[in-house]
CSV table of C-alpha atoms in Angstrom, one decimal:
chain,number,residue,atom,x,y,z
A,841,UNK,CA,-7.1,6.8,8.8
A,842,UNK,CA,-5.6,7.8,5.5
A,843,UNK,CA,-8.5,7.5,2.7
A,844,UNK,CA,-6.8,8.2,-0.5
A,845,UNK,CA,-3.2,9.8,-1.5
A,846,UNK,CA,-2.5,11.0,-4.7
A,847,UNK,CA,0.6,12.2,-7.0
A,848,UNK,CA,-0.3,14.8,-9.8
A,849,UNK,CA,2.3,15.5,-12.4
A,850,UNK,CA,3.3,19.4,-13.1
A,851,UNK,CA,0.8,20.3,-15.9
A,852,UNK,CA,-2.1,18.8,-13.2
A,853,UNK,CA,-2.2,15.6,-14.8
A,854,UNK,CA,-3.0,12.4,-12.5
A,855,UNK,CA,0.1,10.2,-12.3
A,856,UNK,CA,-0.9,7.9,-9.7
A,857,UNK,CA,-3.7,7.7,-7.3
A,858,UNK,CA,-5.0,5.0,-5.0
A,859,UNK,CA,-8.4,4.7,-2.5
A,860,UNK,CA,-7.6,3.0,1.1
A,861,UNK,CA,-11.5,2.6,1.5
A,862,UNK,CA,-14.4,-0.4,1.7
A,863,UNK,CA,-16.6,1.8,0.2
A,864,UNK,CA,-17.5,3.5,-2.8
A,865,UNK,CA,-16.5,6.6,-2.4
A,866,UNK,CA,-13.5,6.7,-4.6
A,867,UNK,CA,-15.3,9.2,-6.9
A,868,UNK,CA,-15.6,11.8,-3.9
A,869,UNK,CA,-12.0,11.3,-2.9
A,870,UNK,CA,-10.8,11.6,-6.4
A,871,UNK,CA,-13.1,15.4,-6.8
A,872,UNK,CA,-11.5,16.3,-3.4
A,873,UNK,CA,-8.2,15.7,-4.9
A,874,UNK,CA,-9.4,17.2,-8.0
A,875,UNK,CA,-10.4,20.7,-5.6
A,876,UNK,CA,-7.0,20.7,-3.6
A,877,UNK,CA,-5.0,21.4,-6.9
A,878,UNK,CA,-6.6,24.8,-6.9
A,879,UNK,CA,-5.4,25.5,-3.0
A,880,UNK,CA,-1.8,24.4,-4.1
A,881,UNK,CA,-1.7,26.8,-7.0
A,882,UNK,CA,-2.9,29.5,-4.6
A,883,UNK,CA,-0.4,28.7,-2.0
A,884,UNK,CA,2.8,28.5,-4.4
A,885,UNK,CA,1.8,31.5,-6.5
A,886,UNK,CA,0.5,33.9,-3.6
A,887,UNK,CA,2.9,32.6,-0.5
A,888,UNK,CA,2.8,36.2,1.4
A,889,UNK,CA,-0.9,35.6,2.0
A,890,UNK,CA,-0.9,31.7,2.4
A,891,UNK,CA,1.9,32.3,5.3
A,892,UNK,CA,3.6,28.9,4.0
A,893,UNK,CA,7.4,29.7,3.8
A,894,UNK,CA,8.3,30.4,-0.3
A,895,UNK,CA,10.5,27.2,-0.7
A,896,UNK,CA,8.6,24.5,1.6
A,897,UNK,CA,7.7,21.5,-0.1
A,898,UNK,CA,5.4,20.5,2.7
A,899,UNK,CA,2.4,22.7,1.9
A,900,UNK,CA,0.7,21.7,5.2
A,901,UNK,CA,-3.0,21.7,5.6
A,902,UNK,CA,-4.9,22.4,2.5
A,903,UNK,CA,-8.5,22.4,3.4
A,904,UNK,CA,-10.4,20.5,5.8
A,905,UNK,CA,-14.1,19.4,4.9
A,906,UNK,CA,-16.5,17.8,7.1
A,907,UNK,CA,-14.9,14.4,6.9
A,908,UNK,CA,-11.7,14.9,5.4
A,909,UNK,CA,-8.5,16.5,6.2
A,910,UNK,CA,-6.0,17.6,2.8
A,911,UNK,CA,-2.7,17.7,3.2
A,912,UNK,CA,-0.3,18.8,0.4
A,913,UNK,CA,3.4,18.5,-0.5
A,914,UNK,CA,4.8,19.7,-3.4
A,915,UNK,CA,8.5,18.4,-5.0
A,916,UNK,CA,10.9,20.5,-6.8
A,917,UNK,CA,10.2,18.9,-10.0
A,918,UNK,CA,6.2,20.5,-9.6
A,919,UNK,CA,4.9,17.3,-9.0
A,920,UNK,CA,2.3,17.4,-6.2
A,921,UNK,CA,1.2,14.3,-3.6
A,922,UNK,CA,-2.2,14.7,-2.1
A,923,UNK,CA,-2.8,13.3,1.4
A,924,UNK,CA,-6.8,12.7,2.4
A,925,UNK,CA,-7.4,11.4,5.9
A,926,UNK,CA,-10.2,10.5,7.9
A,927,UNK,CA,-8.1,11.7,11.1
A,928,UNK,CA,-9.1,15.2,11.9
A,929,UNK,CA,-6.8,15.6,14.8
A,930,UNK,CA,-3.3,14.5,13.0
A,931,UNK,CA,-0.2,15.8,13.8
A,932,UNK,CA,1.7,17.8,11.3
A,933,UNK,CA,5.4,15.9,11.9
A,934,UNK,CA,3.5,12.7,11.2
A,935,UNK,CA,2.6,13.8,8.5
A,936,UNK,CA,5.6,15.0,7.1
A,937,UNK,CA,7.2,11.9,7.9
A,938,UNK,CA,4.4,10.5,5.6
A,939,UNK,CA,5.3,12.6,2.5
A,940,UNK,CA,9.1,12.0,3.0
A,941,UNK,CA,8.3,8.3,2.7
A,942,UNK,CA,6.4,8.6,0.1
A,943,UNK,CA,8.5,10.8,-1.6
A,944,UNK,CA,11.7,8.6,-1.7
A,945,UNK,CA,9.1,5.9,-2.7
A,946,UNK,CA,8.4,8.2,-6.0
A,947,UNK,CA,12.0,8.7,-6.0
A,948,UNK,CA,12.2,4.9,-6.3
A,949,UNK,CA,9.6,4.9,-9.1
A,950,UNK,CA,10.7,7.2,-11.4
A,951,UNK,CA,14.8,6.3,-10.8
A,952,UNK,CA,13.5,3.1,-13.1
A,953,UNK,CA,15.1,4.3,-17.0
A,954,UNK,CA,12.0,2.6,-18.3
A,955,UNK,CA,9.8,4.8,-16.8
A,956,UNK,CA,8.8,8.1,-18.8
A,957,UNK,CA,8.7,11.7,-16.8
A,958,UNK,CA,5.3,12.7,-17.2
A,959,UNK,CA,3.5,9.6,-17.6
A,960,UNK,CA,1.1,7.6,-15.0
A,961,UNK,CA,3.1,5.5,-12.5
A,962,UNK,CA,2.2,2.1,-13.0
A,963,UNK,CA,4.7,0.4,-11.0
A,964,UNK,CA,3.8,-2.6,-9.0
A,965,UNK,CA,6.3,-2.3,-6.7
A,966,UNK,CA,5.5,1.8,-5.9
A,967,UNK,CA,1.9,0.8,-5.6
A,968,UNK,CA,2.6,-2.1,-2.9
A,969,UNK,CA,5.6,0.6,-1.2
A,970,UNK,CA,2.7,3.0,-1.1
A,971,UNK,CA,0.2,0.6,0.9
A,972,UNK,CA,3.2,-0.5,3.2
A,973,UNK,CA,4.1,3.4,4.3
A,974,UNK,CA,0.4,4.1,4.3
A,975,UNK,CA,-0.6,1.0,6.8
A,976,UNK,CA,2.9,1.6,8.7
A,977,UNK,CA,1.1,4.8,10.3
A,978,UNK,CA,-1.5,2.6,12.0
A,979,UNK,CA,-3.7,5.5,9.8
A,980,UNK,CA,-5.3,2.8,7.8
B,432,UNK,CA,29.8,9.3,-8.5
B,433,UNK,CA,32.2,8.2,-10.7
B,434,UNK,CA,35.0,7.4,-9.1
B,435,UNK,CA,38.5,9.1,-9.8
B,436,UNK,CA,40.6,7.0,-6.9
B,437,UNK,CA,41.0,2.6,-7.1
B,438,UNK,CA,38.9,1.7,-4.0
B,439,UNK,CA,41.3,-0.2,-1.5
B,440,UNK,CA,41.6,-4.1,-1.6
B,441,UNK,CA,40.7,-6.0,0.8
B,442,UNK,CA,42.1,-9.5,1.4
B,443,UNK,CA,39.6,-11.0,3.7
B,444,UNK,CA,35.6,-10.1,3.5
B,445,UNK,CA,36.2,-9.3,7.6
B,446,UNK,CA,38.8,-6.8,7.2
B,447,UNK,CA,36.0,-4.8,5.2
B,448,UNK,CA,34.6,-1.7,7.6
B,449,UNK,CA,31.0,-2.2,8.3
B,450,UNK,CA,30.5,2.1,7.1
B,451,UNK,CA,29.5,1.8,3.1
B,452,UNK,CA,32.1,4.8,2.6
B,453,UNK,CA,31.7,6.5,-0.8
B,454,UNK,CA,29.6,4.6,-3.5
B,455,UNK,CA,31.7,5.2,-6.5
B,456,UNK,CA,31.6,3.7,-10.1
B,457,UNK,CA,34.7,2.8,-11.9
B,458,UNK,CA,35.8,5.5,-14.2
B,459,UNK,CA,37.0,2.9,-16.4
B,460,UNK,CA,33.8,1.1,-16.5
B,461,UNK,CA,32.5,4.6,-16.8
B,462,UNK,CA,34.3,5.9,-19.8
B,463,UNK,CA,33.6,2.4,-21.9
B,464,UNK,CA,30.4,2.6,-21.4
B,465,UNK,CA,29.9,6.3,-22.6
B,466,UNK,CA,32.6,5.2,-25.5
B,467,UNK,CA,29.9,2.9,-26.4
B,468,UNK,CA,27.0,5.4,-26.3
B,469,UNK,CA,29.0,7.7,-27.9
B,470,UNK,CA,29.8,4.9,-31.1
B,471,UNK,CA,26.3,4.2,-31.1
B,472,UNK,CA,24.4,7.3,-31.5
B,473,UNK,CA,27.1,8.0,-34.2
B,474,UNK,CA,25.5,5.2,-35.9
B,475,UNK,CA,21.8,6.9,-36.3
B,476,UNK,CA,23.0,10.1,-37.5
B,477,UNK,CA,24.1,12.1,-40.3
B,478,UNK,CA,25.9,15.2,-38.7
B,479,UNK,CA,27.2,16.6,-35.9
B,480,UNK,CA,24.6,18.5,-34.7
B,481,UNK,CA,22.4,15.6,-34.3
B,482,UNK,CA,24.9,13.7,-32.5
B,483,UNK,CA,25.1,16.1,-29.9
B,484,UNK,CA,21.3,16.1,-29.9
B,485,UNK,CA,20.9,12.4,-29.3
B,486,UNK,CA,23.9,12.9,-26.4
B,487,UNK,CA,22.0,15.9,-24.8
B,488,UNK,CA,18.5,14.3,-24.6
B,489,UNK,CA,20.5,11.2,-22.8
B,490,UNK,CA,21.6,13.4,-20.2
B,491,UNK,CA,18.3,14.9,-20.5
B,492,UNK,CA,16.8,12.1,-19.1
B,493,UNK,CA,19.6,11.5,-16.1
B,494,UNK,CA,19.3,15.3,-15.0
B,495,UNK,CA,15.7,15.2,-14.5
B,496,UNK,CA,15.9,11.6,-12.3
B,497,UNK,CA,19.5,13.1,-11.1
B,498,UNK,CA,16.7,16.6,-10.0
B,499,UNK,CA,14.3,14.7,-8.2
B,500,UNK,CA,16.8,12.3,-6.1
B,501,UNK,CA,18.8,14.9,-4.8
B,502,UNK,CA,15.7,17.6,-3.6
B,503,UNK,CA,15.4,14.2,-2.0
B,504,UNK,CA,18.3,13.0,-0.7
B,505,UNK,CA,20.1,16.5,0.2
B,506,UNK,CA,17.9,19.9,0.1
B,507,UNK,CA,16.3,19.0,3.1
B,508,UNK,CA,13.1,18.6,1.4
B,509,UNK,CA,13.2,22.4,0.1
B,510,UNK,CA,12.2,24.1,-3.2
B,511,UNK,CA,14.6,26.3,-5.2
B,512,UNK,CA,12.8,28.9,-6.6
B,513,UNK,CA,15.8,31.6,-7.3
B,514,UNK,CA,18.0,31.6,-10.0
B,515,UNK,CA,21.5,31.7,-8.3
B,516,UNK,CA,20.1,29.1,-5.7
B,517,UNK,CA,19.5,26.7,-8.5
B,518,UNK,CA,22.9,27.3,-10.5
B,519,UNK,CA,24.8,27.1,-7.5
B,520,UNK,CA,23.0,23.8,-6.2
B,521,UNK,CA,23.6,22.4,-10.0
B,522,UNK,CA,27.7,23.8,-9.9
B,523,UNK,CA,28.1,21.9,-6.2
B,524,UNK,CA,25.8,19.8,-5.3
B,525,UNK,CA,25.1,18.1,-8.6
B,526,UNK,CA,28.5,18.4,-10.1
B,527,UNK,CA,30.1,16.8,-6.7
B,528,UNK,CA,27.6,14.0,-6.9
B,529,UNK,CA,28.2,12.9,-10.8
B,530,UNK,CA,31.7,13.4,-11.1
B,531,UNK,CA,33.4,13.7,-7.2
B,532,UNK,CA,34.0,17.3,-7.1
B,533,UNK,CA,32.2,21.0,-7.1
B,534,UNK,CA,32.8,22.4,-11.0
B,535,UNK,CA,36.1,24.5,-11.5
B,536,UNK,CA,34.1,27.8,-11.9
B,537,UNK,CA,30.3,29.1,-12.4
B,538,UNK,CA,30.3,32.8,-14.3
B,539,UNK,CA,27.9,35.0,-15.3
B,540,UNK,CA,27.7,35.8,-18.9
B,541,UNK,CA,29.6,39.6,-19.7
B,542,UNK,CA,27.4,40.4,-22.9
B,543,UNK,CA,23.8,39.1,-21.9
B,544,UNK,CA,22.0,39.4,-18.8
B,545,UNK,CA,20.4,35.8,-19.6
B,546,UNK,CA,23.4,33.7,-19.5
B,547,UNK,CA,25.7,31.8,-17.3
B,548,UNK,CA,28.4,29.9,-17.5
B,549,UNK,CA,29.9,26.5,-16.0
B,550,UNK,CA,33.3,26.1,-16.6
B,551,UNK,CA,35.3,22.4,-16.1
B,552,UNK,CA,39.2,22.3,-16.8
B,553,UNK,CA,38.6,18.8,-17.8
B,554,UNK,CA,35.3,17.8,-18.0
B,555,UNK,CA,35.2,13.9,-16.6
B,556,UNK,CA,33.3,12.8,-19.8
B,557,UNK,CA,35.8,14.3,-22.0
B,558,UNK,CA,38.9,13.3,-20.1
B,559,UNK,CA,39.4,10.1,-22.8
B,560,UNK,CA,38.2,11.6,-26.0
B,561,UNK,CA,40.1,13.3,-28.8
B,562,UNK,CA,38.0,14.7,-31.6
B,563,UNK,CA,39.0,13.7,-34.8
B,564,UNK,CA,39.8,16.7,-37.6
B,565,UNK,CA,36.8,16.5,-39.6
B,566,UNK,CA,34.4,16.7,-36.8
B,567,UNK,CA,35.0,20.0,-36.0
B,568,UNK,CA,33.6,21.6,-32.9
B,569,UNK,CA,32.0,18.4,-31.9
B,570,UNK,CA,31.5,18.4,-28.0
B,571,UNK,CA,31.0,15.0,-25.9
B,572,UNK,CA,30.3,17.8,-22.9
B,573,UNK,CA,26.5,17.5,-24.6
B,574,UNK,CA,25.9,14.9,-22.6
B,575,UNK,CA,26.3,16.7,-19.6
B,576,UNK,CA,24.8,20.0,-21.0
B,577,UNK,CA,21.7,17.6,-21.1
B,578,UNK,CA,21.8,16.8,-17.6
B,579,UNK,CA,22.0,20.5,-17.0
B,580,UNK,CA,19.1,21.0,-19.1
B,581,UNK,CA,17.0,18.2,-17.3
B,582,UNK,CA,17.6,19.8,-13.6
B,583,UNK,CA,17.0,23.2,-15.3
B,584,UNK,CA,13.8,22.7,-17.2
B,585,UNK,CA,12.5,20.1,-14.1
B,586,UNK,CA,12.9,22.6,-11.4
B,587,UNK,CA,11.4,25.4,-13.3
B,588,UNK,CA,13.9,26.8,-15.2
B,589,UNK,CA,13.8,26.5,-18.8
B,590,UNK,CA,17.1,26.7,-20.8
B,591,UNK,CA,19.1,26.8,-23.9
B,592,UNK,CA,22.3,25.1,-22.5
B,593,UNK,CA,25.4,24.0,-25.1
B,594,UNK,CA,28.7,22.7,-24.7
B,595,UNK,CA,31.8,24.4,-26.3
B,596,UNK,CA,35.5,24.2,-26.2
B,597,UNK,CA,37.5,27.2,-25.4
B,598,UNK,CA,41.5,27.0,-25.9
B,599,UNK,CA,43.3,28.2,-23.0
B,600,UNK,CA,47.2,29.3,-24.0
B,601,UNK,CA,49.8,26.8,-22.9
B,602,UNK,CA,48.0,23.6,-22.7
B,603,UNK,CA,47.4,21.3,-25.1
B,604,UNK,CA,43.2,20.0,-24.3
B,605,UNK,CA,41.1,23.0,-24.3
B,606,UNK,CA,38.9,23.8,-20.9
B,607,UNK,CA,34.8,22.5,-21.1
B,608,UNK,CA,32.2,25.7,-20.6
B,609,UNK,CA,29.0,24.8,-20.5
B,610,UNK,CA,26.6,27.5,-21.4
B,611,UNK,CA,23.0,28.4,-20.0
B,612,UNK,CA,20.9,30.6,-21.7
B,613,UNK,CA,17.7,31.4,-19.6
B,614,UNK,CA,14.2,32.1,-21.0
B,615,UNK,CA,12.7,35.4,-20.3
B,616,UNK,CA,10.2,33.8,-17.9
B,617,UNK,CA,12.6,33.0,-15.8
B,618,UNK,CA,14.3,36.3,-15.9
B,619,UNK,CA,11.1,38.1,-15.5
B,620,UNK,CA,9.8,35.5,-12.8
B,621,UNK,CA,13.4,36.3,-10.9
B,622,UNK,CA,12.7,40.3,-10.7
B,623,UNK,CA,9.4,39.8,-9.8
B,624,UNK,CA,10.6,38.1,-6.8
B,625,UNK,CA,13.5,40.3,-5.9
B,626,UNK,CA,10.8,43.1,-5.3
């Protein structure tokens, strides 16, 4: 099931993130997140050895951990979503179709003129989009 | 898109075809309400140069939304990461979905390696406006050198980019060039990856 997902803004700042757990283990899911940002920098600035095409925004698998399974996707405006799932044997097309979803859902959120570039998401509506694409993929 | 055609009338709500067909604004509705922005912002300044300020941070902020629903909507969920790939997404695909059409010319500057150039005959924000004498090289076209500037600085690539009239011989309305001036980090980022 998909734990956590996460957009981070350009300069690595946290514009939105949101636990799909009972338990407590936001903290871990939000260090995890905090760790992938440093596989994402290595994969846009050194894509010969990564292997992920120049120009993809889906960044594919970042790093799996014992539990966990990363995923990344980053837009052309630098802003990253993280993907943290529970399901260690997910297909990569799902998830692609995840972050397209979710990426017209940012779209959405940042279309509004009220909202400023740069600053944390704190759209009612994104959030609830968010849960809807997230329990849509029977993940959660 | 702002529309340049009157969309067809339809007597009866069934006649309608079910296909949305193009979703265009009225360039009417359109031109007042940039009149209006225009009137205002000359209200909070004291010179020219700040007028075109306060009209190139407003397109600022429409390029940079304008950036993000397109990668969206059209690039097929790529990255641009070269410079001529990004210029010629902003001279057709960005240009065709503001104002109808792909921009009359996109140039690269003769004197300096940094610059390019986007050139409109008649630039759809301009196609009402006449500048008075005494505001000399005031340029409306600000407004969309600030949209530039949002997809440009959003994507990666920081610029300098200004609006300027250039008389061509014969006609009466000058054409609109819209100049971008690239930082070195872009230049240097661009020959790194042409290795």
């Amino acid at each position: 099931m998909i734990v956590c997902v996460a957009v981070v803004g350009h300069q690595n700042n946290p514009l939105y993130i949101q636990s799909f757990t009972d338990a407590d283990d936001a903290l871990k899911l939000h260090h995890i997140v905090h760790c992938s940002l440093d596989v994402i920098e290595e994969r846009v600035n050194n894509p010969k050895k990564s292997g992920t095409t120049l120009n993809e925004a889906f960044l594919g698998l970042l790093y799996p951990t014992v539990n966990y399974k990363v995923y990344g996707y980053l837009t052309n405006t630098k802003v990253k979503f993280i993907l943290v799932t529970t399901d260690l044997d997910v297909r990569d097309t799902d998830v692609r179709s995840f972050f397209r979803k979710f990426h017209a859902a940012y779209v959405d959120a940042v279309s509004n003129p009220f909202h400023v570039p740069g600053k944390k998401i704190t759209s009612r509506t994104f959030a609830q989009t968010v849960s809807n694409i997230v329990g849509s993929y029977g993940l959660n | 898109m702002i529309g340049v055609g009157k969309m067809k009338q339809y007597s009866n709500v069934l006649d309608k075809p079910l296909s949305k067909g193009k979703q265009e604004v009225s360039l009417t509705a359109f031109a007042f309400l940039f009149s209006e922005l225009v009137q205002y912002n000359q209200t909070q300044v004291d010179n020219i140069a700040e007028l075109e300020r306060r009209l190139e941070d407003a397109g600022y902020a429409v390029g940079s939304r304008v950036l993000e629903l397109l990668c969206n909507r059209e690039k097929g969920n790529r990255r641009e990461t070269r410079l001529l790939g990004i210029l010629s997404f902003v001279h057709s695909t960005v240009w065709k979905v503001l104002f109808g059409k792909v921009a009359d010319s996109l140039e690269k500057g003769t004197e300096h390696e940094d610059e390019y150039m986007i050139s409109e005959k008649e630039l759809l924000v301009n196609r009402f406006i006449s500048i008075p004498k005494d505001m000399g090289t005031f340029n409306c076209g600000a407004f969309v050198a600030g949209i530039v500037k949002g997809v440009l600085d959003n994507a990666g690539f920081p610029a300098v980019v200004t609006a300027h009239f250039v008389p061509i011989e014969g006609q009466q309305r000058p054409r609109t060039t819209i100049l971008i001036k690239f930082a070195d980090e872009v230049l240097k980022r661009e020959a790194r990856l042409s290795q």
